[in-house]
Structure formats: structure tokens, C-alpha cells
């Protein structure tokens, strides 16, 4: 066979996941819902932060939650107890959520009664950033006990997010966590994203985080109006 | 084409990863090295436990370490400061170690001067169990701040391991961690594996863990003698 001189180059083909993420995004925009992809290590406090935010924003916005876990429904049960609409996704071994899973969950939620949707991803500091879900905001929760060196070891996640929460600051007196070193490492990767220091145990710092979310939600509403 | 009536059935084909894991295992056995695959969430204390174990077993066995991280060499530098032979693997985004990476690392280590090899996997409670490395022992580190519900959410890891360490028990007074609920959830998945409660900060419980490792190492030596 002769060597082919010009090769067809096709660019910007969306993956199947990205196509469905776009559909999710369109549906969310249509419904005026701000969607937040919540990422973190196992046990960083994803559900705790969501529960604190639900309490802080009660009466201001109507919240819905999609819970992603490898197995179990512990988190969905906790959220459900507050009366918040919630759907549990079990990935059955999968280490991140994907757009088709979120699409299924969206079909099971009362979207007309939701202004702000938390999508709690699987506990994993690596893979979730590789899969768009249709979210408007990507955020991560770092936490004091896991140590201040995490930005150095997991740069992809710290670079990808639009906002960071540092949780469990109530444990600072008991743990060798260098807050300055952490901030410096975060800023080297992500100069812009707001960084909120909170304790989901005591409630410290939750208002600033919740207020920022509320401002983001107003922005989305203004755009879609 | 006629329908094929009898289909050839080929069973137990090893994946490329498993084939190389077998080669790693043969090399380790030849050299009389006990290899331990150390798995945990980010920040659970993998490097801290390895450092504590190096100190506890000084003079008894010669230790070597393979450090796996997405990026950085923070951990390898810490281990190197003790004079222990160490190789850093950067997965560059990969969420677990694989056998070829470990094979490369083994080539860079002075195997004739090592009795016990720690392979510190990437911080991830999900994917590492799916990839054999050639190890003799699979162990995981759970930790108090990440919460007692982790066995329910990450059953694959808790089921797969030969030994568990619960780290950061010094933080029990400051955290809502239900030790009985944790033990019950672990035992439902893994009735046999020894569970060591330790604090890498204070050193509590390290001797029991190190003693168990030493006993395992004697077993390996006896077999290969």
C-alpha cells in the first residue's frame, strides 16, 4: 500500500462521558440549578460539609444531593434525615463518578424543587478530576489530619478545583500541620481558588463557605435570567 | 460460516501485570525478601508507619522501601534520611502501583542487602487491590480521623488485606470514632486478619505490629531455607 500523504485530523471529539456531561449541564442550566462536584480523600468530611451547608443555607436555597460511594448508603441516609432530596449512587468498585451515573441520579431527583445540587464524589484524590459530570463548580476538601504535604503528592486535584475547603481545623492543636506550608503549596498550583478553613465539628468557618456558594448561585441565576 | 460447535476454552490466563508480578515474586523469594504492600487513604500514615517500623526493627532485619506517589519525592526523602535503601516511583497521575513499576524499582535496589521490603502504594482506598505487585503480604492502614464507617464504604480493600493497622489512636479523645463499630464492620468483611491499633505519633502499639512482621519474615526464611 502506498504511504498516505495527508491524514485526516479530527479534533475536539468529545468522549461519551463528556457528551453526557454536556447533557447534564444543559438540564441543570434549564432548571436553574447550580451543581457542585465535591471531591476529597475518604473521610475528609464531604458529607459533614454538605450537612453543615444544608443547615447554614436553610431558607435561602433549596438543596439536593447525589451521594457517590463504592458501596453502602450511610451518607445518603444521613442526608435524607434532614428532609433533603438525595440519591445514592453505588459505583460497585469504581473509583470515581461518571456522567451517565449522574444522569440516572438526576432523573430520580425532583429538579424543580432544587436550586443547589451537591454531587458527592467517591473518596479519592486522583481519578474524579478526569470525569466531567455536568457540574458548574469543582471543589475539594483537604483536611488537617491528612497532612500539609498533600498538594505536592496529588497536584492534579489541587490544580483542577475552583474552590478549596480545609476541614478539621479544630484538630490543629493536636497535629503537626504546617498551615503556611500548606497554603504555599496550594498557591503554587492554584493561585486563584478561594480557600476556606472550616471545622465541620464546631461549625467554625462554615458561614464564609456557605456565603460564597450563595454568591455563586446568584451569579448563575442572573446569567440564566 | 457454519456455527462452531465446540469453542476452545482457555482458563486462568494471567494478565501482563500478573505475569510480571510473578517474576517479581520469584526474584523476591530467591533473595529471601519478604515484601509488604502498604495501602491506605492519602495521609493515613503510610510513610510514618514505615519509619516507625524501621526504627523498631533496627538490628533485627535490613529494610528496603519502594515509595509510590502520583508526584513528588517527599516520602522517599524522609526514608532516605534514615540510611534505608529507597526508590521513588512517580505514577504521573496513575492511581495505583503496578507490577512493571515495581520491577523497575527492584532493579534499582541492593536486593542482597534487604530482608524486608515495604512497597508503599499510592494513597487510594480503591484501586491498589486490583494490581498484584509480587508482594507476600497485603496490608492497609485505616486511621481514626477518617471515621469508623470506612469498611462499609470501601469493602474491597478491607476484605483483601492480610493485616490491618488502625493509626492515629492518639486522636481518639478528640474525634467521634466508634472503635466497637469499626471492629464489627472490619470483622464482618475480614474475620482473620490481625488488627493493630497504633499511634505513629507517640509510638504506641508499634512493637506489636513490628513483632508480627518479624514473625512473618521468619516464616518466609524458614520456608526458603
PDB file of N, CA and C in Angstrom, chain B residues 153-219:
ATOM      1  N   UNK B 153     -17.898   1.611  53.350  1.00  0.00           N
ATOM      2  CA  UNK B 153     -17.817   2.338  52.073  1.00  0.00           C
ATOM      3  C   UNK B 153     -16.755   1.789  51.117  1.00  0.00           C
ATOM      4  N   UNK B 154     -15.735   1.152  51.668  1.00  0.00           N
ATOM      5  CA  UNK B 154     -14.625   0.640  50.848  1.00  0.00           C
ATOM      6  C   UNK B 154     -14.379  -0.833  51.164  1.00  0.00           C
ATOM      7  N   UNK B 155     -15.403  -1.685  50.970  1.00  0.00           N
ATOM      8  CA  UNK B 155     -15.293  -3.078  51.425  1.00  0.00           C
ATOM      9  C   UNK B 155     -14.203  -3.869  50.700  1.00  0.00           C
ATOM     10  N   UNK B 156     -13.915  -3.526  49.444  1.00  0.00           N
ATOM     11  CA  UNK B 156     -12.918  -4.284  48.672  1.00  0.00           C
ATOM     12  C   UNK B 156     -11.570  -4.305  49.369  1.00  0.00           C
ATOM     13  N   UNK B 157     -11.113  -3.142  49.778  1.00  0.00           N
ATOM     14  CA  UNK B 157      -9.811  -3.035  50.436  1.00  0.00           C
ATOM     15  C   UNK B 157      -9.793  -3.783  51.771  1.00  0.00           C
ATOM     16  N   UNK B 158     -10.831  -3.569  52.585  1.00  0.00           N
ATOM     17  CA  UNK B 158     -10.856  -4.201  53.910  1.00  0.00           C
ATOM     18  C   UNK B 158     -10.949  -5.727  53.803  1.00  0.00           C
ATOM     19  N   UNK B 159     -11.541  -6.225  52.714  1.00  0.00           N
ATOM     20  CA  UNK B 159     -11.668  -7.665  52.504  1.00  0.00           C
ATOM     21  C   UNK B 159     -10.358  -8.276  52.026  1.00  0.00           C
ATOM     22  N   UNK B 160      -9.615  -7.514  51.219  1.00  0.00           N
ATOM     23  CA  UNK B 160      -8.464  -8.079  50.502  1.00  0.00           C
ATOM     24  C   UNK B 160      -7.219  -8.237  51.366  1.00  0.00           C
ATOM     25  N   UNK B 161      -7.125  -7.525  52.485  1.00  0.00           N
ATOM     26  CA  UNK B 161      -5.828  -7.437  53.166  1.00  0.00           C
ATOM     27  C   UNK B 161      -5.572  -8.579  54.151  1.00  0.00           C
ATOM     28  N   UNK B 162      -4.271  -8.856  54.365  1.00  0.00           N
ATOM     29  CA  UNK B 162      -3.831  -9.885  55.311  1.00  0.00           C
ATOM     30  C   UNK B 162      -3.627  -9.310  56.706  1.00  0.00           C
ATOM     31  N   UNK B 163      -3.534  -7.993  56.809  1.00  0.00           N
ATOM     32  CA  UNK B 163      -3.339  -7.352  58.114  1.00  0.00           C
ATOM     33  C   UNK B 163      -3.829  -5.914  58.037  1.00  0.00           C
ATOM     34  N   UNK B 164      -4.330  -5.409  59.161  1.00  0.00           N
ATOM     35  CA  UNK B 164      -4.792  -4.017  59.236  1.00  0.00           C
ATOM     36  C   UNK B 164      -4.105  -3.306  60.380  1.00  0.00           C
ATOM     37  N   UNK B 165      -3.777  -2.052  60.145  1.00  0.00           N
ATOM     38  CA  UNK B 165      -3.301  -1.175  61.211  1.00  0.00           C
ATOM     39  C   UNK B 165      -4.290  -0.017  61.317  1.00  0.00           C
ATOM     40  N   UNK B 166      -4.762   0.261  62.524  1.00  0.00           N
ATOM     41  CA  UNK B 166      -5.558   1.472  62.761  1.00  0.00           C
ATOM     42  C   UNK B 166      -4.629   2.503  63.386  1.00  0.00           C
ATOM     43  N   UNK B 167      -4.318   3.551  62.634  1.00  0.00           N
ATOM     44  CA  UNK B 167      -3.344   4.553  63.064  1.00  0.00           C
ATOM     45  C   UNK B 167      -4.037   5.785  63.680  1.00  0.00           C
ATOM     46  N   UNK B 168      -3.237   6.618  64.326  1.00  0.00           N
ATOM     47  CA  UNK B 168      -3.676   7.888  64.935  1.00  0.00           C
ATOM     48  C   UNK B 168      -4.622   7.669  66.114  1.00  0.00           C
ATOM     49  N   UNK B 169      -4.399   6.591  66.893  1.00  0.00           N
ATOM     50  CA  UNK B 169      -5.261   6.360  68.061  1.00  0.00           C
ATOM     51  C   UNK B 169      -5.038   7.423  69.133  1.00  0.00           C
ATOM     52  N   UNK B 170      -3.943   8.192  69.021  1.00  0.00           N
ATOM     53  CA  UNK B 170      -3.740   9.316  69.954  1.00  0.00           C
ATOM     54  C   UNK B 170      -4.816  10.383  69.797  1.00  0.00           C
ATOM     55  N   UNK B 171      -5.528  10.375  68.653  1.00  0.00           N
ATOM     56  CA  UNK B 171      -6.569  11.383  68.417  1.00  0.00           C
ATOM     57  C   UNK B 171      -7.953  10.919  68.879  1.00  0.00           C
ATOM     58  N   UNK B 172      -8.058   9.694  69.417  1.00  0.00           N
ATOM     59  CA  UNK B 172      -9.368   9.180  69.850  1.00  0.00           C
ATOM     60  C   UNK B 172     -10.108  10.123  70.803  1.00  0.00           C
ATOM     61  N   UNK B 173      -9.399  10.797  71.743  1.00  0.00           N
ATOM     62  CA  UNK B 173     -10.139  11.688  72.656  1.00  0.00           C
ATOM     63  C   UNK B 173     -10.789  12.883  71.955  1.00  0.00           C
ATOM     64  N   UNK B 174     -10.321  13.234  70.765  1.00  0.00           N
ATOM     65  CA  UNK B 174     -10.781  14.474  70.128  1.00  0.00           C
ATOM     66  C   UNK B 174     -11.735  14.237  68.961  1.00  0.00           C
ATOM     67  N   UNK B 175     -12.018  12.972  68.671  1.00  0.00           N
ATOM     68  CA  UNK B 175     -12.767  12.628  67.450  1.00  0.00           C
ATOM     69  C   UNK B 175     -13.874  11.637  67.785  1.00  0.00           C
ATOM     70  N   UNK B 176     -15.034  11.794  67.119  1.00  0.00           N
ATOM     71  CA  UNK B 176     -16.136  10.851  67.306  1.00  0.00           C
ATOM     72  C   UNK B 176     -15.869   9.595  66.490  1.00  0.00           C
ATOM     73  N   UNK B 177     -15.064   8.707  67.051  1.00  0.00           N
ATOM     74  CA  UNK B 177     -14.729   7.457  66.351  1.00  0.00           C
ATOM     75  C   UNK B 177     -15.183   6.314  67.237  1.00  0.00           C
ATOM     76  N   UNK B 178     -16.083   5.474  66.718  1.00  0.00           N
ATOM     77  CA  UNK B 178     -16.644   4.362  67.487  1.00  0.00           C
ATOM     78  C   UNK B 178     -15.811   3.106  67.200  1.00  0.00           C
ATOM     79  N   UNK B 179     -14.911   2.800  68.143  1.00  0.00           N
ATOM     80  CA  UNK B 179     -13.965   1.693  67.960  1.00  0.00           C
ATOM     81  C   UNK B 179     -14.692   0.356  67.815  1.00  0.00           C
ATOM     82  N   UNK B 180     -15.764   0.155  68.601  1.00  0.00           N
ATOM     83  CA  UNK B 180     -16.520  -1.102  68.507  1.00  0.00           C
ATOM     84  C   UNK B 180     -17.194  -1.235  67.141  1.00  0.00           C
ATOM     85  N   UNK B 181     -17.787  -0.139  66.665  1.00  0.00           N
ATOM     86  CA  UNK B 181     -18.445  -0.173  65.354  1.00  0.00           C
ATOM     87  C   UNK B 181     -17.417  -0.466  64.261  1.00  0.00           C
ATOM     88  N   UNK B 182     -16.223   0.118  64.395  1.00  0.00           N
ATOM     89  CA  UNK B 182     -15.164  -0.118  63.415  1.00  0.00           C
ATOM     90  C   UNK B 182     -14.748  -1.589  63.396  1.00  0.00           C
ATOM     91  N   UNK B 183     -14.488  -2.141  64.601  1.00  0.00           N
ATOM     92  CA  UNK B 183     -14.074  -3.548  64.696  1.00  0.00           C
ATOM     93  C   UNK B 183     -15.145  -4.483  64.135  1.00  0.00           C
ATOM     94  N   UNK B 184     -16.405  -4.210  64.471  1.00  0.00           N
ATOM     95  CA  UNK B 184     -17.504  -5.054  63.990  1.00  0.00           C
ATOM     96  C   UNK B 184     -17.567  -5.025  62.461  1.00  0.00           C
ATOM     97  N   UNK B 185     -17.439  -3.817  61.878  1.00  0.00           N
ATOM     98  CA  UNK B 185     -17.504  -3.673  60.421  1.00  0.00           C
ATOM     99  C   UNK B 185     -16.314  -4.364  59.760  1.00  0.00           C
ATOM    100  N   UNK B 186     -15.133  -4.256  60.362  1.00  0.00           N
ATOM    101  CA  UNK B 186     -13.945  -4.928  59.819  1.00  0.00           C
ATOM    102  C   UNK B 186     -14.142  -6.439  59.858  1.00  0.00           C
ATOM    103  N   UNK B 187     -14.588  -6.952  60.998  1.00  0.00           N
ATOM    104  CA  UNK B 187     -14.717  -8.404  61.183  1.00  0.00           C
ATOM    105  C   UNK B 187     -15.769  -9.017  60.270  1.00  0.00           C
ATOM    106  N   UNK B 188     -16.802  -8.225  59.922  1.00  0.00           N
ATOM    107  CA  UNK B 188     -17.832  -8.722  59.001  1.00  0.00           C
ATOM    108  C   UNK B 188     -17.221  -8.989  57.622  1.00  0.00           C
ATOM    109  N   UNK B 189     -16.190  -8.226  57.267  1.00  0.00           N
ATOM    110  CA  UNK B 189     -15.560  -8.365  55.954  1.00  0.00           C
ATOM    111  C   UNK B 189     -14.345  -9.271  55.995  1.00  0.00           C
ATOM    112  N   UNK B 190     -13.657  -9.253  57.127  1.00  0.00           N
ATOM    113  CA  UNK B 190     -12.353  -9.905  57.210  1.00  0.00           C
ATOM    114  C   UNK B 190     -12.158 -10.471  58.616  1.00  0.00           C
ATOM    115  N   UNK B 191     -12.640 -11.695  58.848  1.00  0.00           N
ATOM    116  CA  UNK B 191     -12.636 -12.249  60.205  1.00  0.00           C
ATOM    117  C   UNK B 191     -11.235 -12.596  60.711  1.00  0.00           C
ATOM    118  N   UNK B 192     -10.262 -12.779  59.813  1.00  0.00           N
ATOM    119  CA  UNK B 192      -8.984 -13.389  60.205  1.00  0.00           C
ATOM    120  C   UNK B 192      -7.843 -12.396  60.428  1.00  0.00           C
ATOM    121  N   UNK B 193      -7.776 -11.375  59.610  1.00  0.00           N
ATOM    122  CA  UNK B 193      -6.574 -10.538  59.584  1.00  0.00           C
ATOM    123  C   UNK B 193      -6.322  -9.863  60.931  1.00  0.00           C
ATOM    124  N   UNK B 194      -5.070  -9.916  61.433  1.00  0.00           N
ATOM    125  CA  UNK B 194      -4.768  -9.208  62.671  1.00  0.00           C
ATOM    126  C   UNK B 194      -4.971  -7.704  62.509  1.00  0.00           C
ATOM    127  N   UNK B 195      -5.483  -7.080  63.562  1.00  0.00           N
ATOM    128  CA  UNK B 195      -5.741  -5.631  63.557  1.00  0.00           C
ATOM    129  C   UNK B 195      -4.911  -4.989  64.661  1.00  0.00           C
ATOM    130  N   UNK B 196      -3.965  -4.147  64.272  1.00  0.00           N
ATOM    131  CA  UNK B 196      -3.087  -3.486  65.233  1.00  0.00           C
ATOM    132  C   UNK B 196      -3.510  -2.037  65.422  1.00  0.00           C
ATOM    133  N   UNK B 197      -3.690  -1.614  66.664  1.00  0.00           N
ATOM    134  CA  UNK B 197      -4.025  -0.223  66.943  1.00  0.00           C
ATOM    135  C   UNK B 197      -2.741   0.506  67.319  1.00  0.00           C
ATOM    136  N   UNK B 198      -2.402   1.531  66.549  1.00  0.00           N
ATOM    137  CA  UNK B 198      -1.125   2.207  66.788  1.00  0.00           C
ATOM    138  C   UNK B 198      -1.269   3.724  66.724  1.00  0.00           C
ATOM    139  N   UNK B 199      -0.265   4.395  67.255  1.00  0.00           N
ATOM    140  CA  UNK B 199      -0.083   5.822  67.004  1.00  0.00           C
ATOM    141  C   UNK B 199       1.337   6.018  66.508  1.00  0.00           C
ATOM    142  N   UNK B 200       1.469   6.414  65.257  1.00  0.00           N
ATOM    143  CA  UNK B 200       2.813   6.687  64.734  1.00  0.00           C
ATOM    144  C   UNK B 200       3.378   7.954  65.342  1.00  0.00           C
ATOM    145  N   UNK B 201       2.515   8.765  65.964  1.00  0.00           N
ATOM    146  CA  UNK B 201       2.998   9.981  66.618  1.00  0.00           C
ATOM    147  C   UNK B 201       3.673   9.638  67.956  1.00  0.00           C
ATOM    148  N   UNK B 202       2.986   8.833  68.793  1.00  0.00           N
ATOM    149  CA  UNK B 202       3.529   8.528  70.124  1.00  0.00           C
ATOM    150  C   UNK B 202       4.339   7.231  70.133  1.00  0.00           C
ATOM    151  N   UNK B 203       4.137   6.373  69.138  1.00  0.00           N
ATOM    152  CA  UNK B 203       4.833   5.081  69.111  1.00  0.00           C
ATOM    153  C   UNK B 203       4.023   3.949  69.739  1.00  0.00           C
ATOM    154  N   UNK B 204       2.884   4.268  70.312  1.00  0.00           N
ATOM    155  CA  UNK B 204       2.036   3.252  70.953  1.00  0.00           C
ATOM    156  C   UNK B 204       1.639   2.168  69.944  1.00  0.00           C
ATOM    157  N   UNK B 205       1.789   0.917  70.339  1.00  0.00           N
ATOM    158  CA  UNK B 205       1.329  -0.209  69.521  1.00  0.00           C
ATOM    159  C   UNK B 205       2.274  -0.634  68.409  1.00  0.00           C
ATOM    160  N   UNK B 206       3.346   0.122  68.205  1.00  0.00           N
ATOM    161  CA  UNK B 206       4.263  -0.191  67.098  1.00  0.00           C
ATOM    162  C   UNK B 206       4.977  -1.536  67.322  1.00  0.00           C
ATOM    163  N   UNK B 207       5.341  -1.823  68.579  1.00  0.00           N
ATOM    164  CA  UNK B 207       6.094  -3.051  68.859  1.00  0.00           C
ATOM    165  C   UNK B 207       5.308  -4.300  68.472  1.00  0.00           C
ATOM    166  N   UNK B 208       3.999  -4.311  68.744  1.00  0.00           N
ATOM    167  CA  UNK B 208       3.177  -5.475  68.400  1.00  0.00           C
ATOM    168  C   UNK B 208       3.153  -5.683  66.890  1.00  0.00           C
ATOM    169  N   UNK B 209       2.972  -4.597  66.165  1.00  0.00           N
ATOM    170  CA  UNK B 209       2.964  -4.661  64.688  1.00  0.00           C
ATOM    171  C   UNK B 209       4.325  -5.124  64.160  1.00  0.00           C
ATOM    172  N   UNK B 210       5.387  -4.540  64.663  1.00  0.00           N
ATOM    173  CA  UNK B 210       6.727  -4.880  64.189  1.00  0.00           C
ATOM    174  C   UNK B 210       7.064  -6.326  64.541  1.00  0.00           C
ATOM    175  N   UNK B 211       6.629  -6.768  65.702  1.00  0.00           N
ATOM    176  CA  UNK B 211       6.868  -8.150  66.133  1.00  0.00           C
ATOM    177  C   UNK B 211       6.157  -9.139  65.211  1.00  0.00           C
ATOM    178  N   UNK B 212       4.949  -8.793  64.827  1.00  0.00           N
ATOM    179  CA  UNK B 212       4.189  -9.670  63.920  1.00  0.00           C
ATOM    180  C   UNK B 212       4.898  -9.783  62.574  1.00  0.00           C
ATOM    181  N   UNK B 213       5.383  -8.640  62.065  1.00  0.00           N
ATOM    182  CA  UNK B 213       6.112  -8.629  60.795  1.00  0.00           C
ATOM    183  C   UNK B 213       7.361  -9.508  60.872  1.00  0.00           C
ATOM    184  N   UNK B 214       8.044  -9.395  61.999  1.00  0.00           N
ATOM    185  CA  UNK B 214       9.266 -10.176  62.228  1.00  0.00           C
ATOM    186  C   UNK B 214       8.952 -11.670  62.202  1.00  0.00           C
ATOM    187  N   UNK B 215       7.820 -12.049  62.815  1.00  0.00           N
ATOM    188  CA  UNK B 215       7.387 -13.454  62.817  1.00  0.00           C
ATOM    189  C   UNK B 215       7.077 -13.916  61.401  1.00  0.00           C
ATOM    190  N   UNK B 216       6.424 -13.050  60.609  1.00  0.00           N
ATOM    191  CA  UNK B 216       6.130 -13.387  59.214  1.00  0.00           C
ATOM    192  C   UNK B 216       7.417 -13.590  58.440  1.00  0.00           C
ATOM    193  N   UNK B 217       8.370 -12.734  58.673  1.00  0.00           N
ATOM    194  CA  UNK B 217       9.662 -12.788  57.989  1.00  0.00           C
ATOM    195  C   UNK B 217      10.385 -14.097  58.347  1.00  0.00           C
ATOM    196  N   UNK B 218      10.321 -14.522  59.596  1.00  0.00           N
ATOM    197  CA  UNK B 218      10.952 -15.779  59.998  1.00  0.00           C
ATOM    198  C   UNK B 218      10.311 -16.926  59.244  1.00  0.00           C
ATOM    199  N   UNK B 219       8.977 -16.881  59.104  1.00  0.00           N
ATOM    200  CA  UNK B 219       8.257 -17.922  58.369  1.00  0.00           C
ATOM    201  C   UNK B 219       8.773 -18.028  56.945  1.00  0.00           C
TER     202      UNK B 219
END
